[in-house]
Coordinates of C-alpha atoms in Angstrom, one line a residue:
M1 CA -19.7 24.2 -1.1
K2 CA -22.5 21.9 0.2
K3 CA -23.5 21.0 -3.5
L4 CA -19.7 19.8 -4.2
A5 CA -19.0 16.1 -4.1
L6 CA -17.3 15.1 -0.9
H7 CA -14.5 13.8 -3.4
W8 CA -14.3 17.1 -4.3
K9 CA -13.7 19.0 -1.1
I10 CA -10.8 16.1 -0.1
I11 CA -9.0 17.4 -3.6
I12 CA -8.9 20.7 -2.5
G13 CA -8.4 20.4 0.6
M14 CA -5.4 17.9 -0.2
V15 CA -4.2 20.8 -2.3
L16 CA -4.2 23.6 -0.4
G17 CA -2.2 21.7 2.2
I18 CA 0.4 21.3 -0.3
I19 CA -0.4 25.0 -1.2
W20 CA 0.2 25.7 3.0
A21 CA 3.3 23.2 3.1
L22 CA 5.6 25.2 0.5
L23 CA 4.5 28.5 1.7
S24 CA 5.3 27.9 5.4
S25 CA 8.5 26.5 4.5
F26 CA 9.3 29.8 2.4
M27 CA 7.9 32.1 5.1
G28 CA 9.9 30.0 7.8
W29 CA 6.8 28.5 9.5
S30 CA 7.3 24.6 9.2
S31 CA 7.5 24.5 13.0
F32 CA 4.1 25.9 13.3
T33 CA 2.6 23.6 10.8
I34 CA 4.0 20.2 12.2
N35 CA 3.6 21.4 15.4
W36 CA 0.1 22.6 15.3
I37 CA -1.2 21.6 11.6
D38 CA -0.1 18.4 11.2
P39 CA -1.5 16.7 15.2
F40 CA -4.7 16.9 13.2
G41 CA -3.5 14.7 10.0
T42 CA -2.2 12.0 12.7
I43 CA -5.2 12.5 14.5
F44 CA -7.5 11.6 11.5
I45 CA -5.4 8.7 10.4
N46 CA -6.3 7.5 14.0
L47 CA -9.8 7.8 14.3
L48 CA -9.8 5.6 10.8
K49 CA -7.6 3.0 12.0
L50 CA -10.1 2.7 15.1
I51 CA -12.6 2.3 12.9
A52 CA -11.3 -0.3 10.9
V53 CA -10.2 -2.8 12.6
P54 CA -13.8 -3.4 14.4
L55 CA -15.3 -2.6 11.3
V56 CA -13.1 -5.2 9.4
L57 CA -14.4 -7.9 12.2
F58 CA -17.8 -7.3 12.5
S59 CA -17.9 -6.7 8.6
I60 CA -16.6 -10.1 7.8
I61 CA -19.1 -11.9 10.4
S62 CA -22.1 -10.5 8.8
G63 CA -20.8 -10.8 5.6
V64 CA -20.2 -14.6 6.2
A65 CA -23.3 -14.8 8.4
N66 CA -25.3 -13.6 6.0
I67 CA -24.7 -15.6 3.2
G68 CA -26.7 -18.6 4.7
D69 CA -25.1 -21.4 2.5
P70 CA -21.0 -22.6 3.6
K71 CA -20.8 -24.4 0.1
S72 CA -21.3 -20.4 -1.5
L73 CA -18.7 -19.7 1.4
G74 CA -16.2 -21.8 -0.2
R75 CA -16.6 -20.9 -3.3
M76 CA -16.6 -17.3 -2.7
G77 CA -13.8 -16.9 -0.6
G78 CA -12.0 -19.3 -3.5
K79 CA -12.7 -17.4 -6.3
T80 CA -11.8 -13.7 -4.4
L81 CA -8.3 -15.1 -3.4
L82 CA -7.6 -16.6 -6.9
I83 CA -8.5 -13.2 -8.5
Y84 CA -6.2 -11.1 -5.4
L85 CA -3.7 -13.0 -6.6
L86 CA -3.7 -12.8 -10.6
T87 CA -3.8 -9.4 -10.0
T88 CA -0.7 -9.0 -8.2
V89 CA 1.3 -11.4 -10.3
M90 CA 0.1 -8.8 -13.4
A91 CA 1.0 -6.3 -11.5
I92 CA 4.9 -7.1 -10.9
S93 CA 4.9 -8.6 -14.7
L94 CA 4.0 -4.7 -15.4
G95 CA 6.3 -3.7 -12.9
L96 CA 9.1 -5.8 -14.2
L97 CA 8.6 -4.5 -18.1
L98 CA 9.0 -1.3 -17.0
V99 CA 11.9 -1.2 -15.2
N100 CA 13.8 -3.4 -17.8
T101 CA 12.4 -1.0 -20.8
V102 CA 13.5 2.2 -18.9
K103 CA 16.2 1.1 -16.9
P104 CA 15.9 4.2 -14.9
G105 CA 19.0 2.9 -12.2
K106 CA 21.2 3.7 -15.3
L107 CA 20.3 6.9 -16.4
I108 CA 22.3 7.9 -13.1
D109 CA 26.0 9.8 -14.5
K110 CA 28.6 6.3 -14.6
Q111 CA 30.9 7.6 -12.1
S112 CA 28.7 7.7 -9.1
R113 CA 27.6 3.7 -10.3
I114 CA 30.9 2.6 -10.2
D115 CA 31.1 4.1 -6.6
N116 CA 28.0 2.4 -5.8
R117 CA 29.3 -0.6 -7.5
I118 CA 32.5 -1.2 -5.4
N119 CA 30.5 0.1 -2.3
Y120 CA 28.4 -3.1 -3.2
E121 CA 31.6 -5.7 -4.0
I122 CA 32.4 -4.3 -0.3
W123 CA 29.4 -5.3 1.4
A124 CA 29.0 -8.9 -0.7
S125 CA 32.8 -10.1 0.7
S126 CA 32.2 -8.8 3.8
Q127 CA 28.7 -10.9 4.0
G128 CA 30.3 -13.7 2.1
Y129 CA 27.9 -13.6 -1.0
E130 CA 29.0 -14.3 -4.3
I131 CA 29.3 -11.2 -6.8
K132 CA 26.5 -12.0 -9.1
D133 CA 27.9 -11.4 -12.6
G134 CA 31.4 -12.4 -12.1
I135 CA 32.9 -8.9 -12.4
N136 CA 35.1 -7.9 -9.8
Y137 CA 36.3 -4.1 -9.8
L138 CA 38.0 -4.7 -6.6
K139 CA 40.2 -6.6 -8.3
D140 CA 40.7 -4.0 -11.3
P141 CA 44.2 -2.1 -10.4
A142 CA 42.6 0.9 -12.8
Y143 CA 39.5 1.6 -9.6
M144 CA 41.9 0.0 -6.8
K145 CA 42.4 3.8 -5.8
R146 CA 39.0 4.3 -5.3
A147 CA 38.0 1.2 -4.4
Q148 CA 40.4 2.2 -1.1
E149 CA 38.8 5.6 -0.3
I150 CA 35.2 3.7 -0.7
T151 CA 36.6 0.9 1.7
E152 CA 37.7 3.9 4.5
L153 CA 34.0 5.9 3.5
T154 CA 32.5 2.6 4.4
K155 CA 33.8 1.4 7.5
N156 CA 33.2 4.8 8.5
D157 CA 29.6 4.9 7.3
L158 CA 27.0 4.6 10.1
K159 CA 23.5 2.8 9.4
E160 CA 20.6 5.4 10.1
V161 CA 18.5 4.4 12.9
S162 CA 15.3 3.6 10.6
V163 CA 17.3 1.2 8.2
A164 CA 18.5 -0.6 11.0
D165 CA 15.0 -0.7 12.7
K166 CA 13.7 -2.0 9.7
L167 CA 16.8 -4.5 8.9
D168 CA 16.0 -6.3 12.5
K169 CA 12.4 -6.3 11.5
A170 CA 13.5 -8.5 8.8
N171 CA 16.2 -11.0 10.0
K172 CA 13.5 -11.1 12.7
Q173 CA 10.9 -12.7 9.9
K174 CA 13.9 -14.5 8.0
E175 CA 14.3 -16.6 11.3
T176 CA 10.9 -18.6 10.9
T177 CA 10.4 -21.8 9.7
P178 CA 8.5 -22.2 6.2
L179 CA 4.7 -22.3 7.5
Q180 CA 5.4 -19.8 10.0
P181 CA 2.7 -17.3 7.8
L182 CA 0.1 -20.0 8.2
V183 CA 1.3 -20.2 11.8
D184 CA 1.0 -16.7 12.2
I185 CA -2.6 -16.5 11.1
V186 CA -4.2 -18.6 13.6
P187 CA -4.2 -15.7 17.2
D188 CA -3.4 -17.5 20.3
N189 CA -5.0 -14.8 22.2
F190 CA -7.9 -13.2 20.0
F191 CA -7.8 -9.8 22.6
F192 CA -4.2 -9.3 22.1
A193 CA -4.3 -9.4 18.1
L194 CA -7.2 -7.3 18.3
S195 CA -4.7 -4.7 20.3
S196 CA -1.5 -4.9 18.5
N197 CA -0.9 -3.6 14.9
G198 CA -0.1 -5.7 11.9
L199 CA -1.9 -8.9 13.0
M200 CA -5.0 -7.9 10.6
L201 CA -4.7 -11.4 9.3
Q202 CA -5.1 -13.0 12.9
I203 CA -8.6 -10.7 13.2
I204 CA -9.8 -12.0 10.0
F205 CA -9.2 -15.8 10.8
F206 CA -11.0 -15.4 14.0
A207 CA -14.3 -13.2 12.2
I208 CA -14.6 -16.0 9.4
F209 CA -14.5 -18.9 11.4
F210 CA -17.0 -17.0 14.2
G211 CA -19.3 -16.6 11.2
V212 CA -18.7 -20.4 9.6
C213 CA -19.2 -21.5 13.1
L214 CA -23.0 -19.5 13.1
L215 CA -24.0 -20.8 9.9
F216 CA -23.5 -24.4 11.7
I217 CA -25.7 -24.0 14.5
P218 CA -29.9 -24.0 14.7
N219 CA -31.5 -20.5 13.3
D220 CA -33.3 -19.5 16.5
K221 CA -29.5 -19.6 18.4
S222 CA -27.5 -17.8 15.9
Q223 CA -30.1 -15.0 14.6
P224 CA -29.7 -12.8 17.7
V225 CA -26.2 -13.1 17.3
V226 CA -26.1 -12.0 13.8
T227 CA -28.8 -9.3 14.4
L228 CA -26.6 -7.7 17.5
V229 CA -23.5 -8.1 15.2
D230 CA -25.3 -6.1 12.4
S231 CA -26.1 -3.4 14.5
I232 CA -22.9 -2.7 15.9
N233 CA -21.7 -2.5 12.5
E234 CA -24.1 -0.3 11.5
V235 CA -22.4 2.3 14.9
F236 CA -19.0 1.5 12.9
L237 CA -20.3 2.7 9.6
K238 CA -21.6 5.9 10.8
M239 CA -19.1 6.4 13.1
V240 CA -17.3 6.7 9.1
D241 CA -19.9 9.1 8.1
L242 CA -19.5 11.8 11.1
V243 CA -15.5 11.4 10.4
M244 CA -15.7 11.8 6.8
Q245 CA -18.0 15.3 7.5
A246 CA -14.7 16.7 8.5
A247 CA -12.4 14.7 6.0
P248 CA -11.1 17.8 4.0
F249 CA -10.0 19.8 7.3
F250 CA -8.0 16.6 8.4
V251 CA -6.7 15.6 4.4
F252 CA -5.7 19.8 4.2
A253 CA -3.2 19.0 7.6
L254 CA -2.2 15.5 6.5
L255 CA -1.0 16.5 3.6
A256 CA 0.6 20.2 4.9
G257 CA 2.5 18.2 7.9
V258 CA 3.8 15.7 5.2
V259 CA 5.5 18.2 2.7
S260 CA 6.7 20.2 5.6
K261 CA 8.6 17.5 6.9
M262 CA 10.1 16.7 3.8
A263 CA 11.3 20.3 2.8
G264 CA 11.5 22.4 6.5
N265 CA 12.5 25.9 6.1
D266 CA 14.4 24.9 2.5
I267 CA 11.8 24.5 -0.5
G268 CA 15.2 23.5 -2.8
K269 CA 15.7 20.4 -0.4
V270 CA 12.3 19.1 -2.1
V271 CA 13.8 19.8 -5.8
E272 CA 16.7 18.3 -4.6
I273 CA 15.5 14.9 -3.4
F274 CA 12.9 14.4 -6.4
K275 CA 15.4 15.6 -9.1
G276 CA 18.0 12.3 -7.8
L277 CA 15.7 9.8 -8.0
S278 CA 13.0 11.2 -11.0
W279 CA 13.5 8.4 -13.2
Y280 CA 12.8 6.1 -10.7
S281 CA 9.6 7.8 -9.6
L282 CA 8.5 8.5 -13.0
T283 CA 9.1 4.6 -13.5
V284 CA 7.1 3.6 -10.5
L285 CA 4.3 6.1 -11.3
A286 CA 4.1 5.3 -14.9
G287 CA 3.2 1.6 -13.7
L288 CA 0.7 2.6 -10.8
L289 CA -1.0 5.1 -13.2
L290 CA -1.4 2.1 -15.9
M291 CA -2.9 -0.2 -13.2
I292 CA -5.4 2.3 -11.9
F293 CA -6.8 4.1 -15.4
L294 CA -5.9 0.9 -17.6
A295 CA -5.4 -2.2 -16.2
Y296 CA -8.0 -2.6 -13.6
P297 CA -11.2 -0.9 -15.8
S298 CA -9.9 -3.5 -19.0
I299 CA -10.7 -6.0 -16.3
L300 CA -13.6 -5.0 -14.7
K301 CA -14.8 -4.4 -18.6
A302 CA -14.3 -7.8 -19.3
F303 CA -16.4 -9.4 -16.2
V304 CA -19.0 -6.5 -15.9
K305 CA -20.2 -5.0 -18.8
K306 CA -23.0 -2.6 -17.3
I307 CA -20.5 -0.1 -15.5
P308 CA -19.1 2.5 -17.9
Y309 CA -15.1 3.7 -17.2
V310 CA -16.1 6.9 -16.4
G311 CA -19.0 5.8 -13.8
F312 CA -16.3 3.6 -12.2
F313 CA -14.1 6.4 -11.3
K314 CA -17.1 8.3 -10.2
A315 CA -17.9 5.8 -7.5
M316 CA -14.8 5.4 -6.2
G317 CA -13.7 8.9 -6.3
P318 CA -14.0 9.3 -2.3
A319 CA -12.0 6.3 -1.2
Q320 CA -9.2 7.1 -4.0
T321 CA -8.8 10.4 -2.9
L322 CA -8.9 9.3 0.6
A323 CA -6.8 6.8 0.0
F324 CA -4.1 9.3 -1.8
S325 CA -3.6 11.4 1.3
T326 CA -3.6 8.6 4.1
S327 CA -1.7 5.9 2.4
S328 CA -3.0 3.0 4.2
S329 CA -5.7 0.6 3.1
A330 CA -6.7 -0.1 6.4
A331 CA -7.5 3.8 7.2
T332 CA -9.4 3.8 3.9
L333 CA -11.4 0.8 4.7
P334 CA -14.6 2.4 5.5
V335 CA -14.9 4.6 2.6
T336 CA -13.7 1.9 0.4
M337 CA -16.9 -0.3 1.2
E338 CA -19.3 2.6 1.6
C339 CA -18.1 3.7 -2.3
V340 CA -18.4 0.1 -3.4
E341 CA -21.9 -0.8 -1.7
H342 CA -23.5 2.7 -1.8
N343 CA -21.9 3.8 -5.2
L344 CA -21.2 0.8 -7.4
G345 CA -24.3 -1.2 -5.7
V346 CA -22.4 -4.5 -4.6
D347 CA -24.6 -6.2 -2.2
K348 CA -23.2 -5.7 1.3
K349 CA -22.6 -9.3 1.7
I350 CA -20.2 -9.4 -0.6
S351 CA -18.2 -5.8 0.2
S352 CA -18.2 -6.9 3.8
F353 CA -16.3 -10.4 2.8
V354 CA -14.4 -9.2 0.0
L355 CA -12.9 -6.0 1.2
P356 CA -11.5 -6.7 4.9
I357 CA -9.4 -9.9 3.1
G358 CA -8.6 -7.4 0.2
A359 CA -7.3 -4.5 2.3
T360 CA -5.1 -7.0 3.9
V361 CA -3.6 -9.3 1.3
N362 CA -4.4 -7.4 -2.0
M363 CA -0.8 -4.9 -2.5
D364 CA -0.7 -5.0 -6.3
G365 CA 0.6 -1.8 -5.8
T366 CA 3.5 -2.2 -3.3
S367 CA 4.2 -5.6 -5.6
L368 CA 4.5 -3.3 -8.7
Y369 CA 7.1 -0.8 -6.4
Q370 CA 8.8 -3.5 -5.0
A371 CA 9.4 -5.2 -8.2
I372 CA 10.7 -1.7 -10.0
A373 CA 12.6 -0.9 -7.0
V374 CA 14.7 -4.1 -7.1
V375 CA 15.9 -4.0 -10.3
F376 CA 16.4 -0.3 -10.0
L377 CA 18.2 -0.6 -6.7
A378 CA 20.5 -3.6 -8.6
Q379 CA 20.7 -1.3 -12.2
L380 CA 22.4 1.8 -9.7
H381 CA 24.9 -0.8 -9.0
M382 CA 25.6 -1.9 -12.3
I383 CA 24.1 -5.5 -11.3
D384 CA 22.6 -7.3 -14.1
L385 CA 20.3 -9.2 -12.5
T386 CA 19.0 -12.8 -14.7
I387 CA 15.6 -13.7 -16.0
G388 CA 16.0 -16.5 -13.2
Q389 CA 16.6 -13.8 -10.2
Q390 CA 14.0 -11.8 -11.8
L391 CA 11.4 -14.6 -11.3
T392 CA 12.8 -14.8 -7.6
V393 CA 11.9 -11.6 -6.9
V394 CA 8.1 -12.4 -8.5
L395 CA 7.6 -14.9 -6.4
T396 CA 9.0 -13.0 -3.3
T397 CA 7.2 -10.0 -4.0
T398 CA 4.1 -11.7 -4.1
L399 CA 4.0 -13.8 -1.0
A400 CA 5.7 -10.8 0.5
S401 CA 2.8 -8.2 -0.4
I402 CA 0.4 -10.7 1.3
G403 CA 2.4 -9.6 4.7
S404 CA 2.8 -6.3 4.3
A405 CA 1.0 -4.7 7.0
A406 CA -2.3 -2.0 5.4
V407 CA -0.5 1.3 6.5
P408 CA 1.8 3.7 5.5
S409 CA 5.2 2.7 4.2
A410 CA 4.6 -1.3 5.7
G411 CA 6.2 -2.4 1.8
L412 CA 9.8 -0.7 3.2
V413 CA 9.9 -3.5 4.8
M414 CA 9.0 -6.6 2.7
L415 CA 11.3 -4.7 0.6
I416 CA 14.1 -5.7 2.6
I417 CA 13.0 -9.3 2.4
V418 CA 12.9 -9.5 -1.7
L419 CA 16.3 -8.1 -1.8
D420 CA 18.1 -10.3 0.4
S421 CA 16.5 -12.7 -1.7
V422 CA 18.5 -12.2 -4.8
G423 CA 21.5 -11.2 -2.7
L424 CA 21.6 -7.2 -2.6
N425 CA 22.5 -5.4 0.5
P426 CA 19.0 -4.6 2.2
A427 CA 20.4 -1.4 3.5
W428 CA 19.9 0.3 0.4
I429 CA 16.4 1.1 0.8
A430 CA 17.8 3.9 2.3
I431 CA 18.6 5.1 -1.5
I432 CA 14.6 5.3 -2.0
F433 CA 13.7 6.5 1.3
P434 CA 13.0 10.3 0.4
V435 CA 10.5 9.3 -2.6
D436 CA 8.7 6.8 -0.6
R437 CA 6.3 8.4 1.1
I438 CA 4.5 10.5 -1.9
L439 CA 4.7 7.1 -4.2
D440 CA 3.2 5.2 -1.3
M441 CA 0.3 7.5 -1.5
F442 CA -0.5 6.6 -5.4
R443 CA -0.1 2.6 -4.8
T444 CA -2.8 2.7 -1.9
V445 CA -4.4 4.2 -4.3
V446 CA -3.9 0.8 -7.1
N447 CA -4.7 -0.8 -3.9
V448 CA -8.3 0.1 -2.9
T449 CA -8.8 0.5 -6.7
G450 CA -7.9 -3.2 -7.2
D451 CA -10.0 -4.0 -4.3
A452 CA -13.2 -2.2 -5.9
T453 CA -12.3 -4.0 -8.8
V454 CA -12.2 -7.4 -7.5
C455 CA -15.3 -6.9 -4.8
T456 CA -17.7 -5.9 -8.1
I457 CA -16.6 -9.1 -10.0
I458 CA -17.0 -11.4 -7.3
A459 CA -20.5 -9.5 -6.6
D460 CA -21.2 -9.5 -10.1
G461 CA -20.2 -13.7 -10.3
E462 CA -23.0 -13.9 -7.6
K463 CA -25.7 -12.0 -8.6
M464 CA -25.4 -9.4 -5.9
L465 CA -24.5 -6.2 -8.5
N466 CA -27.2 -3.4 -8.6
Y467 CA -25.1 -0.7 -10.5
Q468 CA -27.4 2.3 -11.4
E469 CA -25.6 5.2 -12.9
A470 CA -25.8 8.9 -10.8
K471 CA -27.3 11.3 -13.0
D472 CA -25.3 13.6 -11.1
P473 CA -21.6 13.9 -10.0
T474 CA -23.0 15.4 -6.6
E475 CA -25.2 12.4 -6.0
T476 CA -21.9 9.7 -5.3
F477 CA -21.2 9.5 -2.1
E478 CA -23.1 12.2 -0.5
L479 CA -22.8 11.8 3.8
D480 CA -25.7 12.0 5.7
S481 CA -26.4 15.6 7.1

């Protein structure tokens, strides 16, 4: 086992975790798994988050300060944001193409869709929204009785606490000025930003500002600070090494807990959950896999000739498997940086600047999923969105993805904003809740793969890429013993 590459050990841990969860469900041990095994998965994510925030802070300061030339910083920053934006638009467009081709929402039985449509019209009427396509089932005598039944059901229907919580967050986000996102980037208290979840953009702003200021003061004054920052950064990288030595066990606990919470003591629940949403899940999954195995390698090959297809995935294997198990770009960031620097040969000056920004603003997997989810939910309620409304989805999803926190299922909160932008019921996110956690794992792999792709392209353009293919797969990302 010592000779086995880390990503294979993590994959074995994932598989054993799922097998254990299903076995414990069958044997009635789910409570034991949730109480005694799942907490170690939580500890793992907490450890990675503990490291991620200070690592982002010191990595960016170090990366900016070591660039040496403010003009190079501006050029590199502009290219980074532009490529991230282009890949996001590409992901959304792919999502819309797939969902309009497969039409997963129209593959549900017709009666269920009619009931959903009536529910939609009741909601739209109560909220003062105009019916999208002008068709009104509530005024059709053929559906009058069913409409009355649906109305009664709707009055007595209680919102799930989790849905209501996300609606409240979305409403607060909507009640802002157009420039509020710009205001939110600049912290009024840096230490509060460090201690709060979802304020990574503020930390990045401070780190870039601090690093830029180091470029404009005399070298004899700035060098001690840069040396200190570099040294602190090395300490956090060593923390990553130590935590990752136990990653296979932690991943086992994490996956065992996730599946156990879904299944309880009834394996059939997992089957039923996925059966109803299978076409939606497959459409999202197809889009995410196309991004991972086709889109990103094609983009990389177009700009960087020296990295082979298989070599790229060998190099990024540990980060991708960890992203899958944690569903968090931020938690995976330390390992992504290790893979990009050690396996792909990206200079630390580039990775420490590009990757932390990518973990915050580059959410291609989330964008693709949101585009598919909005159109799927519309189809499920017999609503045909126009081209204009779908373009609104593209724009809103692009902006929303930038604001998504790099933590599990944060995209659901942003999906509420996107649904509301085209006049659809935000509470419909409850429909896709059951499969969101599993799909979120694949979305995070897309995000991490996209970050690595863009980082490698930027490094090659700046002549800071020194890729050397490993002769033996076990050579990739082996930790210090």
